């Protein structure tokens, strides 16, 4: 944050860039008053810039709270870089995920967070019969898969609520479709450090997710281990989670070392 006096001397373009940077750094929606405090730009000026950014799709506004967050045009501009980032995560995680698969003797994958979805960037299959029962989807919703929920559990609550659709799609009888129930589960997942998908995306499939933290200590991806639901036990889950957390720390270090 710059002092108010310094920001009074900025050009209109510089003030716009300051505002966009504030949104990029924040992990939540931002109101005009808070944005003025974060950037040192006068509230009236910030409001005018936001109106222009909103018109061009650089920011979007929540109808209920009237707060703003980055909009569709901002993400379109970053799409190419996102593709490169996803590939870099795949390259960094491959050896770690292959090793985890061999230790657990279960299928493992990495999901990268891409705003309102996750993208599977690398798969290390083990149980072919189980894998065939699952849809081969590279893009996954946020509210059902273990990896996505592991990420959301460590993200600001207001920001998560802004990402989730009003209606949560049902994939199985176990899918959580009430937003309040999902948010309560995310609190529990945050407390225990991992998430579960108990046949919420695919019948008969149990998945466990552990977040991978990026350079700023915030989740950027997640490891998911999938296995047959009828083979799960508390002891097995504890053992899997222990190895997953160790692998997630290794991948996080690799990400941070590429800065």
CSV table of C-alpha atoms in Angstrom, one decimal:
chain,number,residue,atom,x,y,z
A,1,UNK,CA,0.0,0.0,0.0
A,2,UNK,CA,1.3,3.4,-0.9
A,3,UNK,CA,0.6,6.5,1.2
A,4,UNK,CA,-2.3,8.7,0.0
A,5,UNK,CA,-0.1,11.7,-0.8
A,6,UNK,CA,2.1,9.5,-3.1
A,7,UNK,CA,-0.9,8.1,-4.9
A,8,UNK,CA,-2.4,11.5,-5.6
A,9,UNK,CA,0.5,12.1,-8.0
A,10,UNK,CA,-0.1,8.9,-10.0
A,11,UNK,CA,-1.4,9.0,-13.5
A,12,UNK,CA,-4.8,7.5,-14.3
A,13,UNK,CA,-3.1,4.4,-15.8
A,14,UNK,CA,-0.9,4.0,-12.8
A,15,UNK,CA,-3.9,4.2,-10.4
A,16,UNK,CA,-5.7,1.6,-12.5
A,17,UNK,CA,-2.7,-0.7,-12.3
A,18,UNK,CA,-2.5,-0.2,-8.6
A,19,UNK,CA,-6.2,-1.2,-8.3
A,20,UNK,CA,-5.7,-4.3,-10.4
A,21,UNK,CA,-2.7,-5.3,-8.4
A,22,UNK,CA,-4.7,-5.0,-5.2
A,23,UNK,CA,-7.3,-7.5,-6.6
A,24,UNK,CA,-4.5,-9.8,-7.8
A,25,UNK,CA,-2.9,-9.8,-4.3
A,26,UNK,CA,-6.2,-10.2,-2.4
A,27,UNK,CA,-7.8,-13.6,-1.7
A,28,UNK,CA,-11.3,-12.2,-1.4
A,29,UNK,CA,-13.8,-9.7,-2.9
A,30,UNK,CA,-13.0,-6.1,-2.2
A,31,UNK,CA,-15.4,-3.1,-1.6
A,32,UNK,CA,-14.6,0.4,-2.7
A,33,UNK,CA,-13.8,1.7,0.8
A,34,UNK,CA,-11.4,-1.2,1.5
A,35,UNK,CA,-9.8,-0.8,-2.0
A,36,UNK,CA,-9.2,2.9,-1.2
A,37,UNK,CA,-7.5,1.9,2.1
A,38,UNK,CA,-5.4,-0.8,0.4
A,39,UNK,CA,-4.2,1.4,-2.5
A,40,UNK,CA,-4.2,4.9,-1.0
A,41,UNK,CA,-6.4,6.1,-3.9
A,42,UNK,CA,-9.3,8.4,-3.0
A,43,UNK,CA,-12.6,6.5,-2.7
A,44,UNK,CA,-14.3,8.6,-5.4
A,45,UNK,CA,-11.4,8.0,-7.8
A,46,UNK,CA,-11.4,4.3,-7.0
A,47,UNK,CA,-15.1,4.2,-7.7
A,48,UNK,CA,-14.8,5.8,-11.1
A,49,UNK,CA,-12.0,3.4,-12.1
A,50,UNK,CA,-13.9,0.4,-10.9
A,51,UNK,CA,-16.9,1.5,-13.0
A,52,UNK,CA,-14.7,1.6,-16.1
A,53,UNK,CA,-13.0,-1.8,-15.3
A,54,UNK,CA,-16.5,-3.3,-14.7
A,55,UNK,CA,-17.7,-2.1,-18.1
A,56,UNK,CA,-14.8,-3.8,-19.9
A,57,UNK,CA,-15.0,-7.0,-17.8
A,58,UNK,CA,-11.8,-6.6,-15.9
A,59,UNK,CA,-13.7,-6.8,-12.6
A,60,UNK,CA,-17.1,-8.2,-11.8
A,61,UNK,CA,-19.5,-7.2,-9.0
A,62,UNK,CA,-21.3,-9.4,-6.5
A,63,UNK,CA,-25.0,-8.5,-6.6
A,64,UNK,CA,-25.5,-9.3,-2.9
A,65,UNK,CA,-22.5,-7.6,-1.3
A,66,UNK,CA,-21.7,-5.1,-4.1
A,67,UNK,CA,-18.1,-5.9,-3.7
A,68,UNK,CA,-15.7,-6.6,-6.6
A,69,UNK,CA,-13.3,-9.2,-7.8
A,70,UNK,CA,-11.3,-9.8,-11.0
A,71,UNK,CA,-13.6,-10.4,-14.0
A,72,UNK,CA,-13.7,-12.5,-17.1
A,73,UNK,CA,-11.4,-10.3,-19.2
A,74,UNK,CA,-8.7,-10.5,-16.6
A,75,UNK,CA,-8.8,-14.2,-16.7
A,76,UNK,CA,-8.9,-14.3,-20.5
A,77,UNK,CA,-5.7,-12.2,-20.5
A,78,UNK,CA,-4.1,-14.6,-18.1
A,79,UNK,CA,-5.2,-17.8,-19.8
A,80,UNK,CA,-2.0,-18.3,-21.8
A,81,UNK,CA,0.1,-17.9,-18.7
A,82,UNK,CA,-2.2,-20.2,-16.8
A,83,UNK,CA,-1.7,-22.9,-19.4
A,84,UNK,CA,2.1,-22.6,-19.0
A,85,UNK,CA,1.6,-22.6,-15.2
A,86,UNK,CA,-0.4,-25.8,-15.3
A,87,UNK,CA,2.2,-27.5,-17.4
A,88,UNK,CA,4.9,-26.4,-15.0
A,89,UNK,CA,3.1,-27.9,-12.1
A,90,UNK,CA,2.7,-31.2,-14.0
A,91,UNK,CA,6.5,-31.2,-14.7
A,92,UNK,CA,7.4,-30.4,-11.1
A,93,UNK,CA,5.0,-33.0,-9.6
A,94,UNK,CA,5.4,-36.0,-11.9
A,95,UNK,CA,8.2,-37.8,-10.1
A,96,UNK,CA,6.7,-37.1,-6.7
A,97,UNK,CA,3.3,-38.4,-7.7
A,98,UNK,CA,4.7,-41.5,-9.4
A,99,UNK,CA,6.6,-42.3,-6.2
A,100,UNK,CA,3.4,-41.7,-4.1
A,101,UNK,CA,1.4,-44.1,-6.4
A,102,UNK,CA,4.1,-46.8,-6.0
A,103,UNK,CA,4.1,-46.4,-2.2
A,104,UNK,CA,0.3,-46.4,-1.8
A,105,UNK,CA,-0.5,-48.7,-4.7
A,106,UNK,CA,-3.4,-46.5,-5.5
A,107,UNK,CA,-4.2,-44.0,-8.4
A,108,UNK,CA,-3.0,-40.5,-7.8
A,109,UNK,CA,-3.5,-37.2,-9.6
A,110,UNK,CA,-2.7,-33.5,-9.3
A,111,UNK,CA,-5.5,-30.9,-9.7
A,112,UNK,CA,-4.5,-27.3,-10.4
A,113,UNK,CA,-6.8,-24.5,-9.2
A,114,UNK,CA,-8.2,-22.5,-12.1
A,115,UNK,CA,-10.6,-20.0,-10.5
A,116,UNK,CA,-14.1,-21.7,-10.6
A,117,UNK,CA,-12.8,-25.2,-11.4
A,118,UNK,CA,-9.8,-27.5,-11.1
A,119,UNK,CA,-7.8,-28.9,-14.0
A,120,UNK,CA,-6.1,-32.3,-13.8
A,121,UNK,CA,-2.6,-31.7,-14.9
A,122,UNK,CA,-1.1,-35.1,-14.2
A,123,UNK,CA,-2.4,-38.6,-13.5
A,124,UNK,CA,-0.5,-41.7,-12.2
A,125,UNK,CA,-3.0,-44.5,-12.6
A,126,UNK,CA,-2.8,-47.8,-10.6
A,127,UNK,CA,-6.2,-49.5,-10.3
A,128,UNK,CA,-7.2,-49.9,-14.0
A,129,UNK,CA,-10.6,-51.4,-13.1
A,130,UNK,CA,-11.4,-48.4,-10.8
A,131,UNK,CA,-10.1,-45.9,-13.3
A,132,UNK,CA,-12.4,-47.2,-16.0
A,133,UNK,CA,-15.4,-46.5,-13.8
A,134,UNK,CA,-14.5,-42.9,-13.6
A,135,UNK,CA,-15.2,-40.3,-16.2
A,136,UNK,CA,-11.9,-39.2,-17.9
A,137,UNK,CA,-12.5,-35.5,-17.2
A,138,UNK,CA,-9.6,-33.0,-17.2
A,139,UNK,CA,-11.8,-30.2,-15.8
A,140,UNK,CA,-13.6,-30.7,-12.5
A,141,UNK,CA,-16.2,-28.8,-10.5
A,142,UNK,CA,-15.3,-27.3,-7.2
A,143,UNK,CA,-17.9,-28.7,-4.8
A,144,UNK,CA,-17.5,-32.5,-5.2
A,145,UNK,CA,-13.9,-33.7,-6.0
A,146,UNK,CA,-11.5,-34.1,-3.1
A,147,UNK,CA,-8.7,-32.1,-4.6
A,148,UNK,CA,-10.9,-29.0,-5.3
A,149,UNK,CA,-12.3,-29.2,-1.7
A,150,UNK,CA,-8.8,-29.5,-0.3
A,151,UNK,CA,-8.0,-26.2,-2.0
A,152,UNK,CA,-11.2,-24.4,-1.1
A,153,UNK,CA,-10.7,-25.4,2.6
A,154,UNK,CA,-7.7,-23.1,2.8
A,155,UNK,CA,-9.2,-20.1,0.9
A,156,UNK,CA,-11.0,-17.1,2.4
A,157,UNK,CA,-14.7,-18.0,3.0
A,158,UNK,CA,-16.1,-14.9,1.3
A,159,UNK,CA,-14.0,-15.6,-1.8
A,160,UNK,CA,-15.2,-19.3,-1.9
A,161,UNK,CA,-18.8,-18.2,-1.7
A,162,UNK,CA,-18.2,-15.9,-4.6
A,163,UNK,CA,-16.8,-18.8,-6.7
A,164,UNK,CA,-19.5,-21.3,-6.0
A,165,UNK,CA,-22.6,-21.4,-8.3
A,166,UNK,CA,-26.0,-20.8,-6.7
A,167,UNK,CA,-27.1,-24.3,-7.5
A,168,UNK,CA,-24.6,-27.1,-6.8
A,169,UNK,CA,-24.9,-29.9,-9.4
A,170,UNK,CA,-25.7,-33.4,-8.1
A,171,UNK,CA,-23.5,-36.2,-9.4
A,172,UNK,CA,-24.5,-39.1,-7.1
A,173,UNK,CA,-26.8,-39.6,-4.1
A,174,UNK,CA,-23.9,-38.5,-1.8
A,175,UNK,CA,-23.1,-35.2,-3.5
A,176,UNK,CA,-23.4,-32.2,-1.2
A,177,UNK,CA,-25.8,-29.8,-3.0
A,178,UNK,CA,-26.5,-27.3,-0.1
A,179,UNK,CA,-23.9,-24.4,0.0
A,180,UNK,CA,-24.2,-24.1,3.8
A,181,UNK,CA,-23.4,-27.9,4.3
A,182,UNK,CA,-20.4,-27.6,1.9
A,183,UNK,CA,-19.0,-24.6,3.7
A,184,UNK,CA,-19.3,-26.4,7.1
A,185,UNK,CA,-17.4,-29.3,5.6
A,186,UNK,CA,-14.7,-27.0,4.3
A,187,UNK,CA,-14.2,-25.8,7.9
A,188,UNK,CA,-13.7,-29.4,9.1
A,189,UNK,CA,-11.4,-30.1,6.2
A,190,UNK,CA,-9.3,-27.1,7.1
A,191,UNK,CA,-9.0,-28.3,10.7
A,192,UNK,CA,-7.8,-31.8,9.7
A,193,UNK,CA,-5.6,-30.7,6.8
A,194,UNK,CA,-7.2,-32.8,4.1
A,195,UNK,CA,-10.6,-33.4,2.4
A,196,UNK,CA,-12.6,-36.4,1.4
A,197,UNK,CA,-14.9,-37.3,-1.4
A,198,UNK,CA,-17.0,-40.2,-0.3
A,199,UNK,CA,-18.7,-41.3,-3.5
A,200,UNK,CA,-19.8,-37.7,-4.2
A,201,UNK,CA,-18.4,-37.5,-7.8
A,202,UNK,CA,-18.4,-41.2,-8.8
A,203,UNK,CA,-20.4,-44.1,-7.2
A,204,UNK,CA,-18.1,-46.5,-5.4
A,205,UNK,CA,-15.1,-44.2,-5.5
A,206,UNK,CA,-13.5,-42.7,-2.3
A,207,UNK,CA,-11.0,-39.9,-2.8
A,208,UNK,CA,-8.7,-38.0,-0.4
A,209,UNK,CA,-7.3,-34.5,-1.2
A,210,UNK,CA,-4.4,-32.6,0.3
A,211,UNK,CA,-3.5,-29.0,-0.8
A,212,UNK,CA,-0.3,-28.0,-2.4
A,213,UNK,CA,0.9,-24.5,-1.3
A,214,UNK,CA,2.5,-22.0,-3.7
A,215,UNK,CA,5.1,-19.3,-3.1
A,216,UNK,CA,2.8,-17.1,-1.0
A,217,UNK,CA,1.7,-20.0,1.2
A,218,UNK,CA,-1.7,-20.2,-0.4
A,219,UNK,CA,-3.1,-23.3,-2.1
A,220,UNK,CA,-2.5,-23.5,-5.9
A,221,UNK,CA,-3.2,-27.2,-6.5
A,222,UNK,CA,-4.0,-30.4,-4.7
A,223,UNK,CA,-3.0,-34.1,-4.7
A,224,UNK,CA,-5.9,-36.6,-4.9
A,225,UNK,CA,-5.7,-40.3,-4.2
A,226,UNK,CA,-8.7,-42.4,-5.4
A,227,UNK,CA,-9.6,-45.9,-4.3
A,228,UNK,CA,-12.6,-48.2,-4.0
A,229,UNK,CA,-14.9,-47.0,-1.3
A,230,UNK,CA,-15.5,-50.5,0.1
A,231,UNK,CA,-11.7,-50.8,0.8
A,232,UNK,CA,-11.5,-47.7,2.9
A,233,UNK,CA,-10.9,-47.8,6.7
A,234,UNK,CA,-9.8,-45.3,9.3
A,235,UNK,CA,-6.3,-46.9,9.5
A,236,UNK,CA,-5.9,-46.9,5.7
A,237,UNK,CA,-7.1,-43.2,5.5
A,238,UNK,CA,-4.6,-42.1,8.2
A,239,UNK,CA,-1.7,-43.9,6.4
A,240,UNK,CA,-2.6,-42.4,3.0
A,241,UNK,CA,-3.0,-38.9,4.4
A,242,UNK,CA,0.4,-39.1,6.1
A,243,UNK,CA,2.2,-39.9,2.8
A,244,UNK,CA,0.1,-37.4,0.9
A,245,UNK,CA,1.0,-34.5,3.2
A,246,UNK,CA,4.7,-35.4,2.9
A,247,UNK,CA,4.5,-35.4,-0.9
A,248,UNK,CA,2.5,-32.1,-0.9
A,249,UNK,CA,5.3,-30.5,1.1
A,250,UNK,CA,7.9,-31.8,-1.3
A,251,UNK,CA,6.0,-30.4,-4.3
A,252,UNK,CA,5.5,-27.1,-2.5
A,253,UNK,CA,9.2,-26.8,-2.0
A,254,UNK,CA,9.9,-27.5,-5.6
A,255,UNK,CA,7.4,-24.8,-6.6
A,256,UNK,CA,9.0,-22.2,-4.3
A,257,UNK,CA,12.5,-23.1,-5.5
A,258,UNK,CA,11.5,-22.2,-9.1
A,259,UNK,CA,11.0,-18.6,-8.2
